[in-house]
Amino acid sequence: MSDEHMKGEKNELEYVIGLDIGTSAVKGVLMSAGGAILSREKAATRYLPSDDGLIEFNAGEWYESVTAIIRRLAGAVPSGGTVAAISMASASGNTVLVNERGEPVRPAISWMDERVREEMDEVFGDAEASEVHERIGWPYMPLFPLAHLSWLKCHEPETLAGAARICLSTDYMLYRLTGQWGIDPSTATTFYLQDQKAMQWHLPYAERLGVSVDQLPPIHPVGSVLGGITPSAATATTLREGTPVVLGAFDHPCAARGSCIVKEGQLLLSCGTSWVGFFPTFDRRKAVEGKLLVDPFLQPRGPWGAMFSLPAIATSIDKYICRYIADGPDRYREFDRLASAAAPGAGGLLIHPMLEEELDAGGAYGKEQLARALMEGTAYLLLQQVEKLAAAGLSFTSVTMVGGPSETAPWPQIVADVLGREVVTVNGSCAGAVGAAIVAGIGAGLYRNEEDAHRRLVFRRGVRTPDEAAHRVYSEQYRRFAGNYQKVRRS
C-alpha cells in the first residue's frame, strides 16, 4: 500500500474542531479532513448586568460555555475517528486580567464597552493617530484594550500593575485549555500593543501604560501549535489529553479562510454583530491611507487583509426590530418573512439602520416595508463603502457573503440587487468556525496551507444573481439615501 493511500485512509478518520468565539454567541463545527461538517453547535454569550452602560462579562463562564460546545462536538466524532486538532477564531478586543494562578482578577471588558472618555488623552494625549494606525494596523479610537488599559491605569492602577497576565479573552481560553500563554499576530492586532509589521509587542505603548512584556502573552504565527489539551481540560471537553491546540486568528480573517477568500480581487461580506467587508491586498499602505482596518492575514508569504466596518449594526437593527416589528424569541424569522413580502424599494421608505430615528410605524408604511427598508438601508451602507474603495483604486471581481443573514432568503438577494453583482454564499453563520477548523488542520499537518486546504475541501455554495428590475429601483433609492444621509459612521 502506498504512503499516499495510507495517508488518505488516515485522514478519513481524522477530524478537526473549529470554534468562533463571537460577540453574541459561541459557535463551533466538527469538520472532516475533506470539508464535511458533521456537527454544528452554538450557545449565546452572556454579559453582566450594568446600570451605567459598562459591557463586561465573566471570562470563566465563557470558558465553561466553550468547553460545553467542545464536548458536544467531540461526541459527534464517528466511531474510530479522532480529533486531530482544535483552533478558534474570535471577535477579539476583550480585555482580561488574571493573577499568577490564571484566575481573572476582575470582570472582562468587552470591545463594545464605551466607558472611556478622557482617559486615553491622559495616557496617550500626544499620540499621532496616523502613527498609531500605521504601526498597529487599526485606526486610533477609544475602544479595545488600549482604551480599556488606559481606563484601568487611571481608575484601577493597583489592579493593572498587580496582574500577572494582561490578555484577551481568546488567550485566556487557550491558557485554560493548554496551560500555555500565546497569541497570534491577527488577534494581537486588536490588542493595539503590537507593531503589526514586526509582529512584536511595541514597547513604547506598553511603557506608557506601565505594562511589561512579561505581562503579555508571547506572539506566535497563526497555525502554530500552542500546546496540548491538559488533563483538566480533557475532563472538561472529553478530548484526549495532548490533543493539539492551534493558534487561530481574528474572526473575519478566519471567516475569509472558511469561505476561500485568499486572493486580491475577492470581497467577503462577513455579517455578524458588525458587518465587515474583508478583502486581501498586497498594498498595506493604501489600506492604511484609506483608514481601513488591516490584518496580517497571510503574511509574510501572502497578502494582508483590509477591512471596513459597519460596527455593531446588528445591535442597531435589533433595536428597530424590537420597537417596530416584533420582540419575541422568533423576531428574526418574522423580520425575514415580512421583508420577503415587501417589494424592492419598500414603497419608497428609507431607513439608516445605524441611526436611532423615530419611524411613523402607524402611518403610510406597514411592517413589511419597515423590515424591507432596514435590510435595504444596510445594503446601501455597504454600497457606499464599496464605492469609496473603488474611488481609491480598490475593485472586486467577486463578492461572497457569510454570517447569519447569508442563510436567510431576503438578505443575500437584496445585497446582490443593490450592488448589482453576483453574490456567493458559503458556510453561513459557521464560516468563522470553519476557517478556524482549517487552521487547526494546518497545525495538525492535514493541509500544507490555506490554498492546499481549499483545493481539497468541498463546500456547498449558493449563488444570487442580481435582478435587473430590482437593481434599477435600488439605484434610484440609493441616490435618495445618499442625499438624505450625508455622513455615515465608519471605522
PDB file of N, CA, C and O in Angstrom, residues 22-23 93 112 136 163 174 252 332 375:
ATOM      1  N   GLY A  22     -17.705  34.418  19.266  1.00  0.00           N
ATOM      2  CA  GLY A  22     -18.289  35.653  18.773  1.00  0.00           C
ATOM      3  C   GLY A  22     -18.782  36.572  19.873  1.00  0.00           C
ATOM      4  O   GLY A  22     -18.784  36.227  21.059  1.00  0.00           O
ATOM      5  N   THR A  23     -19.230  37.749  19.461  1.00  0.00           N
ATOM      6  CA  THR A  23     -19.740  38.735  20.404  1.00  0.00           C
ATOM      7  C   THR A  23     -21.077  38.313  20.993  1.00  0.00           C
ATOM      8  O   THR A  23     -21.321  38.478  22.185  1.00  0.00           O
ATOM      9  N   GLY A  93     -10.484  41.681  21.183  1.00  0.00           N
ATOM     10  CA  GLY A  93     -10.526  43.030  21.719  1.00  0.00           C
ATOM     11  C   GLY A  93     -11.162  43.108  23.078  1.00  0.00           C
ATOM     12  O   GLY A  93     -11.455  44.196  23.578  1.00  0.00           O
ATOM     13  N   MET A 112     -17.021  46.224  22.959  1.00  0.00           N
ATOM     14  CA  MET A 112     -18.121  47.159  22.736  1.00  0.00           C
ATOM     15  C   MET A 112     -18.249  48.203  23.835  1.00  0.00           C
ATOM     16  O   MET A 112     -18.991  49.177  23.682  1.00  0.00           O
ATOM     17  N   ILE A 136       0.010  49.988  14.277  1.00  0.00           N
ATOM     18  CA  ILE A 136      -0.867  48.950  14.826  1.00  0.00           C
ATOM     19  C   ILE A 136      -1.651  48.237  13.731  1.00  0.00           C
ATOM     20  O   ILE A 136      -1.889  47.032  13.803  1.00  0.00           O
ATOM     21  N   ALA A 163      -1.575  42.640  37.969  1.00  0.00           N
ATOM     22  CA  ALA A 163      -1.970  41.500  37.137  1.00  0.00           C
ATOM     23  C   ALA A 163      -0.747  40.716  36.676  1.00  0.00           C
ATOM     24  O   ALA A 163       0.219  41.294  36.178  1.00  0.00           O
ATOM     25  N   LEU A 174      -7.351  29.845  25.571  1.00  0.00           N
ATOM     26  CA  LEU A 174      -6.250  28.977  25.175  1.00  0.00           C
ATOM     27  C   LEU A 174      -5.436  28.529  26.379  1.00  0.00           C
ATOM     28  O   LEU A 174      -4.997  27.369  26.465  1.00  0.00           O
ATOM     29  N   HIS A 252     -12.951  37.709  11.377  1.00  0.00           N
ATOM     30  CA  HIS A 252     -13.201  37.943   9.954  1.00  0.00           C
ATOM     31  C   HIS A 252     -12.118  37.340   9.057  1.00  0.00           C
ATOM     32  O   HIS A 252     -12.450  36.750   8.010  1.00  0.00           O
ATOM     33  N   TYR A 332     -36.511  37.374  14.510  1.00  0.00           N
ATOM     34  CA  TYR A 332     -35.724  37.422  13.274  1.00  0.00           C
ATOM     35  C   TYR A 332     -36.399  36.633  12.160  1.00  0.00           C
ATOM     36  O   TYR A 332     -36.335  37.025  10.986  1.00  0.00           O
ATOM     37  N   MET A 375     -33.310  46.229   5.815  1.00  0.00           N
ATOM     38  CA  MET A 375     -32.360  45.426   5.043  1.00  0.00           C
ATOM     39  C   MET A 375     -31.756  46.239   3.909  1.00  0.00           C
ATOM     40  O   MET A 375     -30.545  46.220   3.680  1.00  0.00           O
TER      41      MET A 375
END
